[in-house]
Amino acid sequence: MDVSAAQLAPLAASVDAARRLSARRGYLHDSESNRRLAEMLRERPRDFGAAGHIVLGADAVEPYPGARGFSDALWIMGLECIDGFQRLKIIANSVGHLPSEHLDRSVLRLEIVCGPDRERVRRVHDDADSYVNVSTAQDRLIRCPNIVRLMRCDWERGDFDPRRGITTGPHRLRLSMADMTRALACLSTEQQPDAAHLSATDEGLDELWGDPSSPVYRSLFHERMTPVGVMRAVEAWQAARGALAALPQRRHEGHGHLIPYAPVLICWAACRALPLRQLHDPRPPYAWEHEIEHHLPGMTVSKATELVELYGASRPKGKRPYKAEAPELDLWLELAELSRRT
């Protein structure tokens, strides 16, 4: 049945609601998910009802007789909460803060299970997390209009799809979302390496992808994106990374640890020499392929040498925690500023 949040509010109103309803756990007041659900109920009550359904178990359910033989109420005996206790408690906690008219706008699907099915449903819901593929920030990229528009463009030799789990045949080029993001971050027109720094790790990518309203996100995924611009960025990023990979291991000694521990910073800094504002121009007055193939590798090696020297000059010599220090954003910002001054 469909039930309003106002009607469900009394179910979890008591302090001992978790014990009384035989819920699997008490109310997780510090859960980020619960915080966001409470915010949704407060700001978008209709959406709260669509976020999930409530499953109750009962010994018996009987209609409460009303006028003319119709019933708009139920007697529920031996009640337990099989799934949805967190939502019930959020609703109960909202009473006194939100008017009943507001809660009436949130309608939830309620399922009550009785008889022999009750144990089976309880068992399945107890293990439900084992059967759910957890959603990630990358999964939500398909809702970005600029990325969807880019997907529908003509990619000539291949295509682009941001979704996890998408595969293609052996004769088509397929860019990964991570490679594309890192490449666009290295060729961003922004003066600071914030996007490049976020893109350097998987955790940073999740943070970047997870906030489409952020300036960093909007600096990469905008309405001016074109397939040719994305391919230029990827080719430039690969050329710069290839130049760093070709450096001898002796270059990694001392402050040279910056090369293996912060390669994205070096690639970002090297790509500053490219005409970044023309990246997505389909007919730019600039020989992108020639510059990427013949000049960018040398510029990357030169920039690596410069940044390593700046790193050494800005930090005293001696044994340093290079692995921990080199990836830090503060160091990237400092070296970027020193590089601009030189």
Short mmCIF file of C-alpha atoms in Angstrom, two decimals:
data_model
loop_
_atom_site.label_atom_id
_atom_site.label_comp_id
_atom_site.label_asym_id
_atom_site.label_seq_id
_atom_site.Cartn_x
_atom_site.Cartn_y
_atom_site.Cartn_z
CA MET A 1 0.00 0.00 0.00
CA ASP A 2 1.01 3.66 -0.32
CA VAL A 3 1.18 5.50 3.00
CA SER A 4 2.07 9.08 3.82
CA ALA A 5 5.02 9.88 6.07
CA ALA A 6 2.59 11.52 8.50
CA GLN A 7 0.80 8.19 8.97
CA LEU A 8 4.08 6.33 9.50
CA ALA A 9 5.53 8.84 12.00
CA PRO A 10 4.18 7.15 15.18
CA LEU A 11 5.77 3.77 14.36
CA ALA A 12 9.29 4.79 15.42
CA ALA A 13 8.48 7.67 17.75
CA SER A 14 9.45 5.94 21.00
CA VAL A 15 12.98 5.89 22.38
CA ASP A 16 13.00 2.08 22.32
CA ALA A 17 11.62 1.87 18.79
CA ALA A 18 14.49 -0.28 17.48
CA ARG A 19 13.93 -2.88 20.20
CA ARG A 20 10.13 -2.74 19.97
CA LEU A 21 10.23 -3.18 16.16
CA SER A 22 13.01 -5.82 16.25
CA ALA A 23 15.03 -3.69 13.86
CA ARG A 24 18.50 -4.89 12.83
CA ARG A 25 20.13 -1.77 14.27
CA GLY A 26 19.32 1.44 16.08
CA TYR A 27 19.10 4.85 14.52
CA LEU A 28 22.44 5.87 12.98
CA HIS A 29 22.28 9.55 13.86
CA ASP A 30 25.78 10.31 12.51
CA SER A 31 25.30 8.56 9.17
CA GLU A 32 25.89 10.72 6.10
CA SER A 33 23.14 8.83 4.28
CA ASN A 34 20.65 9.59 7.07
CA ARG A 35 21.68 13.24 7.07
CA ARG A 36 20.97 13.46 3.36
CA LEU A 37 17.67 11.59 3.71
CA ALA A 38 16.56 14.00 6.45
CA GLU A 39 17.52 16.91 4.22
CA MET A 40 15.52 15.38 1.36
CA LEU A 41 12.44 14.96 3.56
CA ARG A 42 12.78 18.58 4.64
CA GLU A 43 13.40 20.07 1.21
CA ARG A 44 11.91 17.56 -1.27
CA PRO A 45 9.25 15.45 0.48
CA ARG A 46 7.96 13.89 -2.75
CA ASP A 47 11.45 12.60 -3.57
CA PHE A 48 11.83 11.13 -0.08
CA GLY A 49 8.93 8.80 -0.77
CA ALA A 50 10.62 7.55 -3.92
CA ALA A 51 13.97 6.84 -2.22
CA GLY A 52 12.95 3.41 -0.94
CA HIS A 53 10.08 1.39 0.46
CA ILE A 54 9.35 0.16 3.96
CA VAL A 55 9.00 -3.57 4.68
CA LEU A 56 7.25 -4.64 7.88
CA GLY A 57 6.53 -8.06 9.26
CA ALA A 58 3.41 -8.85 11.25
CA ASP A 59 1.70 -11.74 13.00
CA ALA A 60 -1.60 -10.65 11.51
CA VAL A 61 -3.18 -7.74 9.64
CA GLU A 62 -6.87 -7.00 9.81
CA PRO A 63 -8.86 -4.15 8.26
CA TYR A 64 -10.43 -1.78 10.77
CA PRO A 65 -14.09 -1.55 9.79
CA GLY A 66 -15.25 1.88 8.81
CA ALA A 67 -18.41 3.51 7.52
CA ARG A 68 -20.43 1.65 4.88
CA GLY A 69 -18.16 -1.38 5.05
CA PHE A 70 -15.07 0.41 3.75
CA SER A 71 -11.78 0.48 5.63
CA ASP A 72 -9.08 3.13 5.57
CA ALA A 73 -7.15 1.76 8.54
CA LEU A 74 -5.48 -1.52 9.53
CA TRP A 75 -4.89 -3.36 12.78
CA ILE A 76 -1.33 -4.74 12.71
CA MET A 77 -0.45 -7.30 15.37
CA GLY A 78 3.09 -8.45 16.25
CA LEU A 79 4.77 -5.70 14.26
CA GLU A 80 8.46 -5.76 13.28
CA CYS A 81 10.54 -3.64 10.90
CA ILE A 82 12.31 -5.85 8.37
CA ASP A 83 13.68 -2.97 6.28
CA GLY A 84 13.42 0.82 6.44
CA PHE A 85 13.92 1.58 10.13
CA GLN A 86 16.30 4.47 9.38
CA ARG A 87 13.65 6.15 7.22
CA LEU A 88 10.97 5.54 9.82
CA LYS A 89 13.14 7.14 12.50
CA ILE A 90 13.92 10.13 10.25
CA ILE A 91 10.19 10.63 9.79
CA ALA A 92 9.53 10.30 13.52
CA ASN A 93 12.29 12.80 14.33
CA SER A 94 10.80 15.31 11.91
CA VAL A 95 7.52 15.54 13.85
CA GLY A 96 7.48 18.90 15.59
CA HIS A 97 9.87 20.37 13.02
CA LEU A 98 7.76 19.79 9.91
CA PRO A 99 3.99 20.30 9.71
CA SER A 100 1.79 17.29 9.04
CA GLU A 101 0.78 18.85 5.69
CA HIS A 102 4.44 18.68 4.66
CA LEU A 103 4.74 15.03 5.70
CA ASP A 104 1.55 14.20 3.82
CA ARG A 105 3.34 15.18 0.60
CA SER A 106 5.81 12.34 1.12
CA VAL A 107 4.15 9.06 0.14
CA LEU A 108 6.04 5.80 0.71
CA ARG A 109 5.35 2.29 -0.51
CA LEU A 110 4.67 0.05 2.50
CA GLU A 111 4.81 -3.73 2.31
CA ILE A 112 3.61 -5.90 5.20
CA VAL A 113 4.56 -9.56 5.17
CA CYS A 114 2.70 -12.18 7.20
CA GLY A 115 2.68 -15.94 7.47
CA PRO A 116 5.41 -18.30 6.19
CA ASP A 117 6.85 -15.69 3.80
CA ARG A 118 7.86 -13.50 6.70
CA GLU A 119 10.99 -15.51 7.61
CA ARG A 120 12.06 -15.76 3.95
CA VAL A 121 11.67 -12.03 3.34
CA ARG A 122 13.50 -11.22 6.57
CA ARG A 123 16.40 -13.48 5.53
CA VAL A 124 16.63 -11.93 2.04
CA HIS A 125 16.60 -8.37 3.39
CA ASP A 126 19.26 -9.23 5.98
CA ASP A 127 21.58 -10.20 3.11
CA ALA A 128 20.35 -7.56 0.65
CA ASP A 129 23.65 -5.64 0.70
CA SER A 130 25.38 -8.70 -0.73
CA TYR A 131 23.31 -8.43 -3.90
CA VAL A 132 23.55 -4.69 -4.51
CA ASN A 133 26.18 -3.06 -6.73
CA VAL A 134 26.98 0.09 -4.79
CA SER A 135 26.55 3.28 -6.82
CA THR A 136 29.64 5.46 -7.30
CA ALA A 137 30.26 9.03 -8.39
CA GLN A 138 31.16 7.75 -11.86
CA ASP A 139 27.74 6.11 -12.20
CA ARG A 140 26.09 9.52 -11.85
CA LEU A 141 28.10 11.10 -14.68
CA ILE A 142 25.51 9.80 -17.14
CA ARG A 143 23.16 12.51 -15.78
CA CYS A 144 25.56 15.33 -16.79
CA PRO A 145 24.13 17.01 -19.92
CA ASN A 146 27.55 18.06 -21.19
CA ILE A 147 28.90 14.51 -20.95
CA VAL A 148 25.77 13.06 -22.58
CA ARG A 149 26.11 15.57 -25.43
CA LEU A 150 29.75 14.53 -25.88
CA MET A 151 28.71 10.85 -26.01
CA ARG A 152 26.37 11.59 -28.90
CA CYS A 153 29.04 13.33 -30.99
CA ASP A 154 30.81 11.71 -33.94
CA TRP A 155 34.05 10.16 -32.68
CA GLU A 156 35.07 8.78 -36.10
CA ARG A 157 37.44 5.96 -35.02
CA GLY A 158 35.67 5.06 -31.81
CA ASP A 159 33.30 6.37 -29.18
CA PHE A 160 33.08 7.57 -25.61
CA ASP A 161 30.97 6.31 -22.75
CA PRO A 162 31.52 7.35 -19.10
CA ARG A 163 29.79 4.34 -17.56
CA ARG A 164 31.50 1.53 -15.71
CA GLY A 165 31.23 -1.90 -17.29
CA ILE A 166 30.85 -0.70 -20.90
CA THR A 167 32.94 -2.68 -23.38
CA THR A 168 33.42 -2.45 -27.13
CA GLY A 169 34.70 -4.51 -30.05
CA PRO A 170 38.41 -4.94 -30.94
CA HIS A 171 38.38 -2.40 -33.77
CA ARG A 172 36.99 0.62 -31.98
CA LEU A 173 38.77 3.12 -29.74
CA ARG A 174 37.27 3.47 -26.27
CA LEU A 175 38.51 6.07 -23.82
CA SER A 176 38.24 5.36 -20.13
CA MET A 177 36.58 8.05 -18.03
CA ALA A 178 39.61 8.17 -15.75
CA ASP A 179 42.06 8.74 -18.63
CA MET A 180 39.81 11.37 -20.16
CA THR A 181 39.45 13.23 -16.86
CA ARG A 182 43.18 13.18 -16.13
CA ALA A 183 43.97 14.39 -19.62
CA LEU A 184 41.46 17.25 -19.48
CA ALA A 185 42.73 18.18 -16.01
CA CYS A 186 46.32 18.42 -17.29
CA LEU A 187 45.18 20.68 -20.12
CA SER A 188 42.77 22.75 -18.05
CA THR A 189 42.87 26.51 -18.62
CA GLU A 190 42.75 27.09 -14.86
CA GLN A 191 45.83 28.76 -13.38
CA GLN A 192 46.03 26.38 -10.41
CA PRO A 193 46.58 22.59 -10.53
CA ASP A 194 43.55 21.73 -8.37
CA ALA A 195 41.85 19.59 -11.03
CA ALA A 196 45.10 17.83 -11.91
CA HIS A 197 45.75 17.13 -8.24
CA LEU A 198 42.29 15.62 -7.71
CA SER A 199 42.59 13.51 -10.84
CA ALA A 200 45.91 12.01 -9.70
CA THR A 201 44.23 9.43 -7.41
CA ASP A 202 41.12 7.27 -7.59
CA GLU A 203 39.81 8.91 -4.42
CA GLY A 204 40.34 12.33 -5.97
CA LEU A 205 38.49 11.30 -9.13
CA ASP A 206 35.50 10.23 -7.02
CA GLU A 207 35.54 13.61 -5.28
CA LEU A 208 35.79 15.49 -8.58
CA TRP A 209 33.05 13.47 -10.29
CA GLY A 210 30.84 13.64 -7.21
CA ASP A 211 30.34 17.42 -7.26
CA PRO A 212 29.06 18.60 -10.68
CA SER A 213 28.43 22.09 -9.28
CA SER A 214 32.05 22.68 -8.28
CA PRO A 215 34.26 25.10 -10.28
CA VAL A 216 36.78 22.29 -10.82
CA TYR A 217 34.17 20.00 -12.39
CA ARG A 218 32.74 22.75 -14.56
CA SER A 219 36.20 23.75 -15.77
CA LEU A 220 36.61 20.28 -17.32
CA PHE A 221 33.14 19.19 -18.40
CA HIS A 222 31.50 22.12 -20.12
CA GLU A 223 29.33 22.79 -23.16
CA ARG A 224 32.34 23.60 -25.38
CA MET A 225 33.80 20.07 -25.16
CA THR A 226 34.43 18.36 -28.50
CA PRO A 227 35.70 14.87 -29.39
CA VAL A 228 38.70 16.34 -31.19
CA GLY A 229 39.57 18.40 -28.11
CA VAL A 230 39.31 15.38 -25.84
CA MET A 231 41.53 13.33 -28.15
CA ARG A 232 44.12 16.13 -28.26
CA ALA A 233 44.12 16.23 -24.47
CA VAL A 234 44.54 12.45 -24.21
CA GLU A 235 47.35 12.40 -26.78
CA ALA A 236 49.15 15.26 -25.01
CA TRP A 237 48.74 13.58 -21.61
CA GLN A 238 50.05 10.27 -22.95
CA ALA A 239 53.02 11.97 -24.64
CA ALA A 240 53.95 13.81 -21.44
CA ARG A 241 53.60 10.67 -19.29
CA GLY A 242 55.64 8.72 -21.84
CA ALA A 243 58.45 11.27 -21.66
CA LEU A 244 58.59 10.96 -17.88
CA ALA A 245 58.52 7.16 -18.04
CA ALA A 246 61.52 7.20 -20.38
CA LEU A 247 63.71 9.11 -17.91
CA PRO A 248 66.47 7.00 -16.33
CA GLN A 249 65.97 5.83 -12.77
CA ARG A 250 68.88 7.95 -11.54
CA ARG A 251 66.71 11.02 -12.20
CA HIS A 252 64.41 9.80 -9.40
CA GLU A 253 66.99 10.22 -6.67
CA GLY A 254 66.70 12.81 -3.89
CA HIS A 255 64.20 15.53 -4.81
CA GLY A 256 63.84 13.71 -8.12
CA HIS A 257 61.30 11.56 -6.28
CA LEU A 258 58.88 14.26 -7.47
CA ILE A 259 58.91 12.52 -10.88
CA PRO A 260 57.47 9.15 -9.77
CA TYR A 261 55.35 10.54 -6.93
CA ALA A 262 53.86 13.61 -8.64
CA PRO A 263 53.95 12.96 -12.40
CA VAL A 264 50.58 14.62 -12.95
CA LEU A 265 51.94 17.91 -11.60
CA ILE A 266 54.82 17.78 -14.09
CA CYS A 267 52.49 16.92 -17.00
CA TRP A 268 50.14 19.73 -16.00
CA ALA A 269 53.01 22.22 -15.79
CA ALA A 270 54.47 21.11 -19.15
CA CYS A 271 51.11 21.43 -20.89
CA ARG A 272 50.90 25.10 -19.83
CA ALA A 273 53.00 25.84 -22.94
CA LEU A 274 50.20 24.60 -25.23
CA PRO A 275 47.40 26.93 -26.49
CA LEU A 276 44.91 25.55 -23.99
CA ARG A 277 42.05 27.85 -24.95
CA GLN A 278 42.11 26.36 -28.45
CA LEU A 279 41.91 22.78 -27.20
CA HIS A 280 38.32 22.18 -28.32
CA ASP A 281 38.51 24.34 -31.46
CA PRO A 282 37.87 21.99 -34.43
CA ARG A 283 40.00 24.17 -36.76
CA PRO A 284 42.66 25.87 -34.62
CA PRO A 285 45.51 27.89 -36.15
CA TYR A 286 47.92 25.58 -34.39
CA ALA A 287 49.59 22.28 -35.37
CA TRP A 288 48.50 20.26 -32.35
CA GLU A 289 49.71 16.89 -33.61
CA HIS A 290 53.15 18.21 -34.56
CA GLU A 291 53.61 19.99 -31.22
CA ILE A 292 52.46 17.00 -29.19
CA GLU A 293 54.69 14.57 -31.07
CA HIS A 294 57.84 16.66 -31.51
CA HIS A 295 57.91 19.36 -28.83
CA LEU A 296 55.83 18.29 -25.80
CA PRO A 297 58.10 15.38 -24.72
CA GLY A 298 61.12 17.70 -24.58
CA MET A 299 59.10 20.39 -22.76
CA THR A 300 58.01 17.77 -20.21
CA VAL A 301 61.57 16.71 -19.46
CA SER A 302 62.62 20.37 -19.13
CA LYS A 303 59.73 21.09 -16.82
CA ALA A 304 60.56 18.02 -14.72
CA THR A 305 64.13 19.29 -14.33
CA GLU A 306 62.89 22.77 -13.36
CA LEU A 307 60.34 21.55 -10.82
CA VAL A 308 62.80 19.15 -9.19
CA GLU A 309 65.26 22.02 -8.79
CA LEU A 310 62.55 24.27 -7.35
CA TYR A 311 61.53 21.48 -4.99
CA GLY A 312 65.11 21.12 -3.80
CA ALA A 313 65.53 24.88 -3.34
CA SER A 314 62.28 25.24 -1.39
CA ARG A 315 62.97 22.34 0.99
CA PRO A 316 66.20 21.68 2.90
CA LYS A 317 68.33 18.82 1.68
CA GLY A 318 68.47 15.60 3.61
CA LYS A 319 66.24 12.64 4.19
CA ARG A 320 62.66 13.66 3.43
CA PRO A 321 59.30 11.84 3.37
CA TYR A 322 59.13 12.23 -0.42
CA LYS A 323 56.38 9.66 -0.93
CA ALA A 324 54.07 11.47 1.48
CA GLU A 325 55.15 15.03 0.67
CA ALA A 326 55.32 15.01 -3.13
CA PRO A 327 51.59 14.34 -3.73
CA GLU A 328 50.44 17.13 -1.37
CA LEU A 329 48.40 19.94 -2.94
CA ASP A 330 50.22 22.60 -0.91
CA LEU A 331 53.52 21.59 -2.49
CA TRP A 332 51.95 21.60 -5.97
CA LEU A 333 50.61 25.10 -5.45
CA GLU A 334 53.96 26.30 -4.13
CA LEU A 335 55.94 24.82 -7.03
CA ALA A 336 53.43 26.11 -9.58
CA GLU A 337 53.80 29.64 -8.18
CA LEU A 338 57.60 29.40 -8.13
CA SER A 339 57.57 28.14 -11.72
CA ARG A 340 55.46 31.10 -12.85
CA ARG A 341 57.89 33.53 -11.24
CA THR A 342 60.82 32.00 -13.09
#
